[in-house]
Coordinates of C-alpha atoms and ligand atoms in Angstrom, one line a residue:
M1 CA 57.0 114.1 -61.6
S2 CA 55.4 117.3 -63.3
A3 CA 54.4 116.3 -66.9
L4 CA 56.5 119.0 -68.0
Q5 CA 59.8 117.6 -66.6
S6 CA 61.8 114.8 -68.1
A7 CA 63.2 111.6 -66.8
S8 CA 66.4 113.6 -65.9
G9 CA 64.4 116.7 -64.4
K10 CA 64.9 119.1 -67.4
S11 CA 61.9 121.2 -68.1
H12 CA 60.9 120.9 -71.7
A13 CA 58.5 123.9 -71.6
A14 CA 61.1 126.2 -73.1
N15 CA 62.0 124.1 -75.9
P16 CA 59.8 121.8 -77.4
K17 CA 62.2 119.9 -79.7
T18 CA 63.9 118.6 -76.5
Y19 CA 62.7 115.0 -75.9
D20 CA 62.9 112.2 -73.1
V21 CA 63.7 109.8 -75.7
V22 CA 64.1 109.6 -79.5
V23 CA 63.6 106.3 -81.1
V24 CA 64.8 105.5 -84.4
G25 CA 62.4 103.1 -86.6
A26 CA 58.4 102.3 -86.3
G27 CA 58.7 98.7 -86.9
F28 CA 57.6 96.3 -84.0
A29 CA 60.1 97.2 -82.0
G30 CA 59.8 101.1 -82.3
M31 CA 56.2 100.8 -81.7
Y32 CA 56.0 98.9 -78.5
M33 CA 59.3 101.0 -77.3
L34 CA 56.9 104.3 -77.8
H35 CA 54.1 102.7 -76.1
R36 CA 56.0 101.7 -73.0
L37 CA 57.9 104.9 -72.8
R38 CA 54.6 107.0 -73.1
R39 CA 53.2 104.8 -70.1
L40 CA 56.1 106.2 -67.9
G41 CA 54.9 109.6 -68.8
L42 CA 58.0 110.3 -71.0
S43 CA 58.1 112.6 -74.1
V44 CA 59.1 110.6 -77.0
R45 CA 59.5 111.1 -80.6
V46 CA 59.8 108.3 -83.2
Y47 CA 61.0 108.9 -86.8
E48 CA 60.8 106.4 -89.4
Q49 CA 62.3 106.8 -92.7
G50 CA 59.4 104.7 -94.4
G51 CA 56.0 106.1 -95.4
D52 CA 54.3 104.3 -92.6
V53 CA 54.9 101.9 -89.9
G54 CA 55.7 98.1 -89.9
G55 CA 59.4 98.0 -90.5
T56 CA 60.7 95.0 -92.2
W57 CA 57.1 94.3 -93.3
Y58 CA 56.6 98.1 -95.0
W59 CA 59.5 97.3 -97.2
N60 CA 59.5 93.5 -97.8
R61 CA 56.5 93.2 -100.3
Y62 CA 57.7 90.9 -102.6
P63 CA 55.4 88.0 -104.3
G64 CA 55.0 85.2 -101.5
A65 CA 56.3 87.3 -98.7
R66 CA 55.1 85.6 -95.5
C67 CA 56.5 85.2 -91.7
D68 CA 58.3 82.0 -91.2
V69 CA 57.2 82.0 -87.6
E70 CA 53.6 81.1 -86.9
S71 CA 51.1 84.0 -86.7
M72 CA 49.6 82.9 -83.4
Q73 CA 53.0 83.3 -82.2
Y74 CA 54.5 86.0 -84.3
S75 CA 52.6 88.6 -82.7
Y76 CA 52.5 91.1 -79.5
S77 CA 51.9 89.6 -76.2
F78 CA 52.0 92.9 -74.3
S79 CA 48.1 93.3 -74.3
D80 CA 46.2 90.4 -74.0
E81 CA 43.0 92.4 -75.5
L82 CA 45.0 92.7 -78.4
Q83 CA 46.0 88.8 -78.9
Q84 CA 42.7 87.9 -77.8
E85 CA 40.9 90.3 -80.6
W86 CA 43.1 89.8 -83.9
D87 CA 42.1 87.1 -86.1
W88 CA 45.0 85.5 -87.9
S89 CA 43.9 84.3 -91.3
E90 CA 46.4 81.9 -91.8
R91 CA 49.4 79.4 -90.0
Y92 CA 51.7 81.7 -91.5
A93 CA 50.6 85.3 -92.2
P94 CA 51.3 87.2 -95.4
Q95 CA 53.2 90.1 -95.5
P96 CA 49.7 92.4 -96.1
E97 CA 48.4 90.9 -93.2
I98 CA 51.2 91.5 -90.8
L99 CA 51.2 95.1 -92.1
R100 CA 47.7 95.6 -91.6
Y101 CA 48.2 94.2 -88.2
A102 CA 51.2 96.8 -87.7
N103 CA 48.8 99.7 -88.6
H104 CA 46.2 98.3 -86.2
V105 CA 48.5 98.4 -83.5
A106 CA 49.7 102.0 -84.4
D107 CA 45.9 103.1 -84.3
R108 CA 44.6 101.0 -81.3
F109 CA 47.3 102.5 -79.0
K110 CA 47.2 105.8 -80.5
L111 CA 51.0 106.0 -81.6
R112 CA 50.9 108.0 -84.8
P113 CA 50.9 111.5 -83.1
D114 CA 54.3 110.6 -82.1
I115 CA 55.9 109.2 -84.8
A116 CA 57.4 111.1 -88.0
L117 CA 57.2 109.3 -91.0
N118 CA 59.5 109.9 -94.1
T119 CA 62.1 111.1 -91.7
R120 CA 65.5 109.4 -91.4
V121 CA 67.8 109.8 -88.5
D122 CA 71.1 110.9 -90.1
R123 CA 73.3 111.6 -87.3
A124 CA 73.0 111.5 -83.5
D125 CA 75.9 113.5 -81.1
F126 CA 76.5 112.9 -77.4
D127 CA 77.4 116.1 -75.8
E128 CA 79.1 115.0 -72.7
H129 CA 78.4 118.4 -70.9
A130 CA 74.7 118.4 -71.4
N131 CA 74.5 114.4 -71.1
S132 CA 72.0 114.5 -74.0
W133 CA 71.8 113.4 -77.6
S134 CA 71.7 115.7 -80.6
V135 CA 69.7 114.0 -83.3
T136 CA 70.0 115.3 -86.9
T137 CA 67.0 114.2 -89.3
S138 CA 67.0 114.0 -93.2
D139 CA 64.5 117.2 -93.0
G140 CA 67.4 119.0 -91.6
K141 CA 66.0 119.6 -88.2
T142 CA 67.9 118.9 -85.0
V143 CA 66.5 117.7 -81.7
T144 CA 67.8 116.9 -78.5
A145 CA 66.8 113.9 -76.5
T146 CA 68.3 112.4 -73.0
Y147 CA 68.0 108.7 -74.4
I148 CA 68.0 107.5 -77.9
V149 CA 67.0 103.9 -78.5
L150 CA 67.8 102.4 -82.1
A151 CA 64.9 100.2 -83.2
T152 CA 66.3 100.0 -86.6
G153 CA 65.7 96.4 -87.3
C154 CA 68.3 93.4 -87.9
L155 CA 67.4 93.0 -91.7
S156 CA 66.4 96.3 -93.1
N157 CA 69.1 97.6 -94.8
A158 CA 68.7 95.8 -98.5
R159 CA 72.2 94.8 -99.9
M160 CA 72.6 95.4 -103.9
P161 CA 75.0 93.2 -105.4
D162 CA 78.0 94.3 -107.0
I163 CA 77.8 92.8 -110.5
K164 CA 79.5 94.4 -113.5
G165 CA 76.9 95.9 -115.9
L166 CA 74.1 95.7 -113.3
S167 CA 73.3 99.7 -114.1
D168 CA 72.9 98.9 -117.8
F169 CA 70.3 96.4 -117.7
K170 CA 67.3 97.9 -119.6
G171 CA 64.4 96.0 -117.8
K172 CA 63.3 96.7 -114.2
V173 CA 65.3 95.6 -111.6
Y174 CA 63.5 94.9 -108.0
H175 CA 65.2 94.1 -104.8
T176 CA 63.0 92.0 -102.4
G177 CA 64.1 93.8 -99.3
H178 CA 62.9 97.1 -101.0
W179 CA 59.8 96.1 -103.2
P180 CA 57.5 98.9 -104.7
H181 CA 54.1 99.5 -103.5
E182 CA 52.2 98.9 -106.6
R183 CA 51.3 95.5 -107.7
I184 CA 54.0 94.0 -110.4
D185 CA 52.7 91.6 -112.6
F186 CA 55.2 89.3 -114.1
T187 CA 52.8 87.5 -116.7
G188 CA 54.5 87.1 -120.0
R189 CA 57.9 88.4 -118.8
R190 CA 61.1 86.6 -118.7
V191 CA 62.4 86.9 -115.2
G192 CA 65.7 86.5 -113.3
V193 CA 66.0 85.9 -109.7
I194 CA 69.5 86.3 -107.9
G195 CA 69.8 84.6 -104.9
T196 CA 68.3 81.3 -103.1
G197 CA 67.9 82.6 -99.7
S198 CA 64.3 83.0 -97.7
S199 CA 63.3 85.8 -100.1
A200 CA 64.0 83.9 -103.1
I201 CA 62.8 80.7 -101.7
Q202 CA 59.4 82.4 -101.0
S203 CA 59.2 84.4 -104.1
V204 CA 60.4 81.8 -107.0
P205 CA 57.0 79.9 -106.7
V206 CA 55.1 82.7 -107.0
I207 CA 56.9 84.4 -109.6
A208 CA 57.0 81.1 -111.8
E209 CA 53.4 81.0 -111.6
Q210 CA 53.2 84.4 -113.4
A211 CA 56.3 84.6 -115.5
S212 CA 56.5 83.2 -119.3
H213 CA 60.0 82.1 -118.4
L214 CA 62.1 82.2 -114.8
T215 CA 65.9 81.6 -114.5
V216 CA 67.1 81.2 -110.7
F217 CA 70.8 82.3 -110.4
Q218 CA 72.1 80.2 -107.7
R219 CA 75.6 80.6 -106.1
T220 CA 74.7 78.3 -102.6
A221 CA 72.2 76.0 -102.4
N222 CA 69.9 76.2 -99.1
F223 CA 68.0 73.8 -97.0
S224 CA 64.1 74.5 -96.8
I225 CA 61.4 72.8 -95.2
P226 CA 57.7 72.9 -96.2
A227 CA 55.8 75.2 -94.7
R228 CA 52.3 73.5 -94.6
N229 CA 50.5 76.6 -94.8
A230 CA 47.2 76.5 -94.4
A231 CA 43.9 78.6 -93.2
L232 CA 43.6 79.0 -89.6
T233 CA 40.2 77.7 -88.4
E234 CA 38.2 79.8 -85.5
Q235 CA 38.7 76.6 -83.3
E236 CA 42.5 76.6 -83.9
R237 CA 42.5 80.5 -83.0
Q238 CA 40.5 79.8 -80.0
A239 CA 42.6 76.9 -78.5
F240 CA 45.6 78.7 -79.2
R241 CA 44.2 81.7 -77.5
A242 CA 43.1 79.7 -74.3
K243 CA 46.8 78.6 -74.0
Y244 CA 48.2 82.1 -74.4
P245 CA 49.7 82.4 -70.8
E246 CA 51.3 79.0 -71.0
I247 CA 52.6 79.6 -74.8
R248 CA 53.8 83.0 -74.0
R249 CA 55.7 82.1 -70.9
F250 CA 57.4 79.2 -72.6
A251 CA 58.3 81.2 -75.2
R252 CA 59.9 83.9 -73.2
E253 CA 61.6 81.8 -70.5
E254 CA 62.2 78.2 -71.5
S255 CA 62.7 78.2 -75.1
R256 CA 65.9 78.7 -77.0
N257 CA 64.4 80.5 -80.1
G258 CA 61.2 82.3 -78.5
I259 CA 58.8 79.7 -79.9
Y260 CA 56.6 77.6 -78.3
T261 CA 57.4 73.6 -79.2
E262 CA 58.2 70.6 -77.6
M263 CA 61.8 70.5 -75.9
P264 CA 63.9 67.8 -77.4
D265 CA 65.3 65.2 -74.8
K266 CA 67.7 63.3 -76.6
G267 CA 70.4 63.5 -79.4
A268 CA 70.0 62.4 -82.9
L269 CA 72.2 59.4 -82.6
D270 CA 70.8 58.4 -79.6
D271 CA 67.9 56.8 -81.8
G272 CA 68.1 54.1 -84.3
D273 CA 67.7 54.8 -88.2
N274 CA 64.2 53.9 -88.1
E275 CA 63.1 55.7 -85.2
R276 CA 65.0 58.7 -86.5
R277 CA 63.7 58.5 -89.9
A278 CA 60.1 58.3 -88.5
K279 CA 60.6 61.4 -86.4
Y280 CA 62.1 63.4 -89.3
E281 CA 59.4 62.4 -91.7
Q282 CA 56.8 63.4 -88.8
R283 CA 58.4 66.8 -88.6
W284 CA 58.7 67.1 -92.3
S285 CA 55.0 66.3 -92.9
R286 CA 53.9 69.0 -90.0
G287 CA 56.3 71.7 -91.5
G288 CA 57.8 74.7 -90.5
L289 CA 60.8 75.8 -88.3
T290 CA 60.3 73.1 -85.4
F291 CA 62.2 70.8 -88.0
M292 CA 65.5 71.5 -86.4
S293 CA 64.1 71.1 -82.6
V294 CA 63.3 67.3 -83.2
Y295 CA 66.8 66.6 -81.5
N296 CA 68.9 68.6 -78.9
N297 CA 72.2 68.3 -80.8
L298 CA 71.6 69.0 -84.3
A299 CA 73.7 72.5 -83.9
L300 CA 76.1 71.2 -82.0
D301 CA 77.5 67.8 -83.5
K302 CA 78.4 67.3 -87.1
A303 CA 77.3 63.8 -87.1
A304 CA 74.0 64.4 -85.6
N305 CA 73.6 67.3 -88.2
D306 CA 74.5 64.9 -91.2
T307 CA 71.5 62.8 -90.1
A308 CA 69.1 65.6 -90.7
A309 CA 70.9 67.4 -93.8
D310 CA 71.0 64.0 -95.4
F311 CA 67.2 63.5 -94.7
V312 CA 66.5 66.8 -96.5
R313 CA 68.8 66.3 -99.3
E314 CA 67.0 62.9 -100.2
K315 CA 63.8 64.7 -99.9
I316 CA 65.0 67.3 -102.6
A317 CA 66.2 64.4 -104.9
E318 CA 62.7 62.8 -104.5
I319 CA 61.0 65.6 -105.2
V320 CA 63.2 67.3 -108.2
R321 CA 63.1 65.5 -111.4
D322 CA 65.9 66.4 -113.2
P323 CA 68.9 64.6 -111.6
E324 CA 71.3 67.4 -112.5
T325 CA 68.9 70.3 -111.2
A326 CA 68.5 68.0 -108.2
R327 CA 72.1 67.7 -107.6
L328 CA 72.5 71.3 -107.8
L329 CA 69.8 71.9 -105.3
R330 CA 71.2 70.0 -102.6
P331 CA 73.1 72.1 -100.0
N332 CA 76.4 70.8 -99.7
N333 CA 78.7 73.3 -98.1
H334 CA 77.5 73.9 -94.4
P335 CA 75.6 71.9 -92.0
I336 CA 71.8 72.2 -91.8
G337 CA 70.7 75.2 -89.9
T338 CA 73.6 76.9 -89.8
K339 CA 72.2 79.4 -92.3
R340 CA 69.1 80.6 -91.5
I341 CA 66.6 77.7 -92.5
C342 CA 63.8 78.6 -95.2
I343 CA 60.2 77.7 -95.1
D344 CA 58.9 77.1 -98.2
T345 CA 55.9 76.2 -100.4
D346 CA 56.3 74.1 -103.3
Y347 CA 59.8 76.1 -103.7
F348 CA 61.8 72.7 -105.0
A349 CA 58.9 71.3 -107.0
T350 CA 59.1 74.5 -109.1
F351 CA 62.1 73.7 -110.7
N352 CA 59.9 70.6 -112.2
R353 CA 57.8 73.2 -114.4
P354 CA 58.8 73.8 -117.7
N355 CA 59.5 77.2 -117.8
V356 CA 61.9 77.4 -114.6
M357 CA 65.4 76.9 -115.1
L358 CA 68.5 76.7 -112.5
V359 CA 71.6 78.2 -113.4
D360 CA 74.6 77.4 -111.2
I361 CA 76.5 80.4 -110.7
K362 CA 79.0 78.9 -108.1
S363 CA 80.8 77.1 -110.9
N364 CA 80.3 79.7 -113.5
P365 CA 80.4 83.3 -111.7
F366 CA 78.5 86.1 -113.3
E367 CA 80.7 87.4 -116.1
E368 CA 78.2 90.6 -116.7
I369 CA 74.6 91.7 -117.1
L370 CA 74.0 93.1 -120.3
P371 CA 71.0 95.3 -121.4
N372 CA 68.7 92.3 -121.9
A373 CA 70.4 89.5 -120.4
V374 CA 72.6 87.8 -117.9
R375 CA 76.0 86.2 -118.9
T376 CA 77.4 83.6 -117.0
G377 CA 79.4 80.4 -118.3
G378 CA 79.7 81.8 -121.7
K379 CA 75.9 82.0 -121.9
D380 CA 73.6 84.7 -122.2
Y381 CA 70.2 84.3 -120.2
E382 CA 67.8 86.7 -121.7
I383 CA 65.5 88.3 -119.2
D384 CA 63.0 91.5 -119.4
A385 CA 63.2 91.9 -115.5
L386 CA 65.6 90.9 -112.7
V387 CA 64.6 90.3 -109.0
L388 CA 67.5 90.7 -106.7
A389 CA 66.8 88.5 -103.5
T390 CA 70.4 89.4 -102.3
G391 CA 70.0 90.0 -99.0
F392 CA 70.9 92.6 -96.1
D393 CA 73.8 94.1 -94.4
A394 CA 72.4 92.4 -91.5
M395 CA 72.5 93.3 -87.9
T396 CA 74.9 96.2 -88.1
G397 CA 73.7 97.6 -91.4
S398 CA 71.0 99.9 -90.4
V399 CA 73.1 101.2 -87.4
A400 CA 75.9 101.9 -89.4
K401 CA 74.2 104.0 -91.8
I402 CA 73.6 106.6 -88.9
D403 CA 76.7 108.8 -88.1
I404 CA 76.7 108.1 -84.3
R405 CA 79.2 109.9 -82.4
G406 CA 79.4 109.2 -78.6
R407 CA 82.3 110.1 -75.9
N408 CA 85.1 111.9 -77.5
G409 CA 83.6 112.3 -80.8
Q410 CA 84.2 108.4 -81.5
T411 CA 82.0 107.1 -84.0
L412 CA 80.0 104.0 -83.5
N413 CA 81.5 102.7 -87.0
Q414 CA 85.1 103.2 -85.9
K415 CA 84.5 101.2 -82.6
W416 CA 82.9 98.5 -84.5
A417 CA 85.1 98.6 -87.5
E418 CA 86.3 94.9 -86.3
G419 CA 82.7 93.8 -85.5
P420 CA 80.1 94.9 -83.3
K421 CA 80.9 95.3 -79.5
T422 CA 78.1 95.5 -77.1
Y423 CA 77.3 94.5 -73.4
L424 CA 74.2 92.4 -73.9
G425 CA 73.6 93.4 -77.2
L426 CA 71.7 96.4 -75.4
M427 CA 74.6 99.2 -75.3
S428 CA 78.1 100.0 -76.3
A429 CA 80.7 101.3 -74.1
G430 CA 81.5 104.9 -75.0
F431 CA 77.7 105.9 -76.1
P432 CA 76.1 106.6 -73.0
N433 CA 72.0 106.4 -73.0
L434 CA 72.2 104.8 -76.3
F435 CA 70.1 101.3 -76.4
I436 CA 69.7 99.1 -79.0
I437 CA 66.8 96.7 -79.7
T438 CA 67.8 93.3 -80.5
G439 CA 71.2 94.6 -81.1
P440 CA 74.1 92.4 -82.2
G441 CA 75.2 90.2 -79.0
S442 CA 71.8 89.4 -78.3
P443 CA 69.4 86.2 -79.4
S444 CA 67.7 88.6 -81.9
V445 CA 67.8 87.1 -85.4
L446 CA 68.1 83.6 -83.9
S447 CA 64.7 83.9 -81.9
N448 CA 61.2 84.6 -82.7
M449 CA 61.9 88.5 -83.2
I450 CA 58.7 89.6 -81.4
V451 CA 59.6 87.9 -78.2
S452 CA 62.9 89.4 -78.1
I453 CA 61.8 92.8 -78.9
E454 CA 59.3 92.7 -76.3
Q455 CA 62.2 91.5 -73.8
H456 CA 64.5 94.4 -74.6
V457 CA 61.7 97.1 -74.8
D458 CA 60.4 96.0 -71.3
W459 CA 64.2 95.8 -69.8
I460 CA 65.0 99.4 -71.5
S461 CA 61.6 101.0 -70.1
D462 CA 62.4 99.3 -66.7
C463 CA 65.8 100.7 -66.4
I464 CA 65.0 104.3 -67.6
A465 CA 62.1 104.1 -64.9
F466 CA 64.8 103.1 -62.3
M467 CA 67.2 105.9 -63.4
R468 CA 64.3 108.5 -63.3
D469 CA 63.2 107.3 -59.9
R470 CA 66.7 107.7 -58.3
G471 CA 67.6 110.9 -60.2
L472 CA 70.1 109.4 -62.3
D473 CA 70.7 110.8 -66.0
T474 CA 73.7 108.9 -67.5
M475 CA 73.8 105.1 -68.1
E476 CA 76.8 103.3 -69.9
A477 CA 78.1 100.0 -70.7
K478 CA 81.3 99.4 -68.7
K479 CA 84.1 98.4 -71.0
D480 CA 85.3 95.4 -68.9
A481 CA 81.5 93.9 -68.9
E482 CA 81.3 94.7 -72.6
D483 CA 84.6 92.6 -73.0
N484 CA 83.5 89.9 -71.2
W485 CA 80.1 89.8 -72.9
V486 CA 81.7 90.0 -76.2
A487 CA 84.3 87.1 -75.6
H488 CA 81.1 84.9 -74.1
V489 CA 79.1 85.5 -77.2
N490 CA 82.0 84.5 -79.3
E491 CA 82.7 81.5 -76.9
V492 CA 79.1 80.0 -77.2
A493 CA 78.9 80.5 -80.8
H494 CA 82.1 78.4 -81.2
T495 CA 80.6 75.7 -79.1
T496 CA 78.2 75.3 -82.0
L497 CA 78.5 74.6 -85.5
Y498 CA 77.2 77.9 -86.7
P499 CA 80.5 79.6 -87.3
Q500 CA 81.2 76.8 -90.4
A501 CA 78.7 78.8 -92.7
N502 CA 79.5 81.6 -94.6
S503 CA 76.3 83.0 -93.4
W504 CA 74.8 86.7 -92.7
Y505 CA 75.1 86.2 -89.2
M506 CA 78.8 85.6 -89.6
G507 CA 78.8 89.1 -91.7
A508 CA 80.0 86.8 -94.6
N509 CA 78.1 88.1 -97.3
I510 CA 79.1 91.5 -97.2
P511 CA 82.7 91.9 -98.7
G512 CA 85.0 93.5 -96.2
K513 CA 82.7 93.3 -93.3
P514 CA 84.5 91.7 -90.2
Q515 CA 83.5 87.9 -89.9
I516 CA 82.0 87.7 -86.4
F517 CA 79.3 85.6 -85.1
M518 CA 76.9 88.4 -84.1
P519 CA 73.8 87.2 -82.5
Y520 CA 73.9 85.6 -79.0
I521 CA 73.3 81.8 -79.4
G522 CA 72.8 81.0 -75.6
G523 CA 69.2 80.7 -76.0
V524 CA 66.3 83.3 -75.4
G525 CA 65.3 81.8 -72.1
P526 CA 69.1 82.0 -70.5
Y527 CA 69.4 85.3 -72.2
R528 CA 66.4 86.7 -70.2
Q529 CA 67.7 85.3 -67.1
I530 CA 71.1 87.0 -67.4
C531 CA 69.3 90.6 -68.1
N532 CA 67.2 89.9 -65.3
D533 CA 69.9 89.0 -62.8
V534 CA 71.9 92.2 -64.2
A535 CA 68.8 94.6 -63.4
A536 CA 68.5 93.0 -60.3
K537 CA 71.9 93.6 -59.3
G538 CA 71.5 97.2 -59.6
Y539 CA 72.4 97.0 -63.3
E540 CA 75.6 95.2 -62.8
G541 CA 78.1 96.0 -65.5
F542 CA 76.7 99.4 -66.2
A543 CA 77.9 102.8 -65.0
M544 CA 75.0 105.0 -63.9
T545 CA 75.4 108.7 -62.6
G546 CA 73.3 111.4 -61.8
A547 CA 73.6 115.0 -61.5
E548 CA 72.1 114.8 -58.0
R549 CA 73.4 111.9 -56.3
P550 CA 75.8 109.3 -57.1
R551 CA 74.6 105.9 -57.7
K552 CA 75.7 104.1 -54.6
M553 CA 73.5 106.9 -52.6
A554 CA 70.6 106.5 -55.1
A555 CA 70.3 102.8 -55.2
S556 CA 70.3 102.4 -51.1
Ligands
NAP601 P1 69.9 85.9 -97.7 O1 69.5 84.7 -96.9 O2 71.1 86.7 -97.4 O3 70.0 85.2 -99.1 C1 70.7 86.0 -100.2 C2 71.1 85.4 -101.5 O4 71.4 86.1 -102.5 C3 72.0 84.1 -101.1 O5 71.5 82.9 -101.9 C4 73.2 84.8 -101.8 O6 74.2 83.6 -102.0 C5 72.9 85.4 -102.8 N1 73.8 86.7 -103.2 C6 74.2 87.8 -102.5 N2 75.0 88.5 -103.2 C7 75.0 87.5 -104.3 C8 75.8 87.7 -105.3 N3 76.5 89.1 -105.7 N4 75.8 87.2 -106.7 C9 75.0 85.8 -106.9 N5 74.3 85.7 -105.5 C10 74.0 86.5 -104.6 O7 69.1 86.9 -97.8 P2 67.2 87.1 -97.8 O8 66.8 85.6 -98.6 O9 66.6 88.0 -97.9 O10 66.9 86.4 -96.5 C11 67.8 87.2 -95.3 C12 67.0 87.0 -94.1 O11 65.7 87.7 -93.9 C13 66.4 85.5 -93.7 O12 67.7 84.7 -93.4 C14 65.6 85.5 -92.8 O13 66.0 85.8 -91.4 C15 64.8 86.8 -93.3 N6 63.7 86.5 -93.8 C16 62.5 86.2 -93.4 C17 61.7 85.5 -94.0 C18 60.3 85.0 -93.4 O14 60.2 85.5 -92.2 N7 59.8 84.1 -94.1 C19 61.7 85.9 -95.4 C20 62.5 86.6 -96.1 C21 63.6 86.9 -95.5 P3 75.2 83.2 -101.1 O15 74.4 82.1 -99.8 O16 76.5 82.4 -101.9 O17 75.8 84.5 -100.3

């Protein structure tokens, strides 16, 4: 193929604004997608609305932000040089370090020339005659591309809560998912935090150290496990690096969540009380997300789950001195793990500080926000600054912001009005040549995101190469394959306890959003195998067509 020819054989010389692929987003997914596609010799343009690369790590700069997956595993595996040369400083990398890593990757692989920063994709229209996408950006320009890849991230559309009077508040309002770039110093200020999910649980202990007074407004108590963060020694890094081939293989092929850890071989009720308690103690001391993989049925069996939930509730009661605050902090309305479990450093102990107060807004919902206070339960809580740790319109929010029009002018938002519909989380019928990285219907947010990102990017790159090599130029999920997959995703979810929680996995945090369990819970390893099998069978469940040869001939 000549350097001037696209995957579909179209010449690009005449129109420089035609690309083989437009990628939306320059986070970890978009950057690796660009790298892989360029290695295929394709012309690629990446559009990123942020002022730099890094995606979620560009926006989430709140105090205490760090990854809840250990840094030696929350990192790219596609380049052995990269994973051998990068030194992570702590067990869980802080946000600035992850952002430095993202920038290092952009520079090391010379990605920047193909990335347009500060440029939002507003609209994408599929042209059924040309079999290409027309993509309109926030600078008013339009380009065309054979393929479009949405690398828009699962948790990148920060959600502003709809609370009466919020716009009248006279102090500064910050959203954890859209934090300013300059350092915010809360010293001497009275701060209110709304929300008690992962972002709040990470930021509350840090804000409490600075603020003269901190009021945390809690609607739902959350389970959280100590991170036990610590500096990594050179010896620990080297030990990890030496095992990387096995660690990465296990994470990709065998694990359920993309994390290298022991696989549980029994259920929680198979052990006696003492033995079970000892195991929970051991995981609590070790810290981190692997607390939930001590037994193989915590996500499946309520009685088993209760043993882990009770253990954590007891820990909260031991840590928090004021009995009423401890009672409020003990989660009681969802099985442990069915909302994303949080990982903290001193979250519960922070409520022992004299300058920190917990306010229950479940029993006493917000009445209104006044210019200098939050009013709830007939009381005014005076504050100078407000931190909204209120989460995201997850998984579909960033896709929904783009006006995407497929066949017959149908919009993706119309198609997904009752919940996202995809085949394998990768494509949606009626939207040819549009791929989604870690889309709804794939393990995505239930996994170590970088493992899932790399799997999707590799699959999409291989697929585009397959098409190019066979003169195929259009690919689309078949409706029946998609329907079967959506039913399967739903069925598997309902064999677990997950749908019992009002979680963002279910869309339950957004008023009016359809309540459907969005990620695929079948596990990272099994899911990868399904995707590989689909590819091995000539992309079974997808229709592929080419101007030159029909698919059967091409594949033979
Ligand atoms: P979240 O888990 O959705 O939590 C949002 C919090 O705000 C909840 O406590 C929610 O209460 C509350 N809230 C929302 N709207 C409200 C309203 N109108 N009034 C009162 N309270 C309201 O969001 P998040 O903490 O930003 O975390 C989202 C996800 O991002 C996490 O689950 C995780 O996957 C990811 N994350 C990861 C890390 C990490 O890697 N360490 C850090 C941060 C975030 P309800 O529960 O009652 O709705």
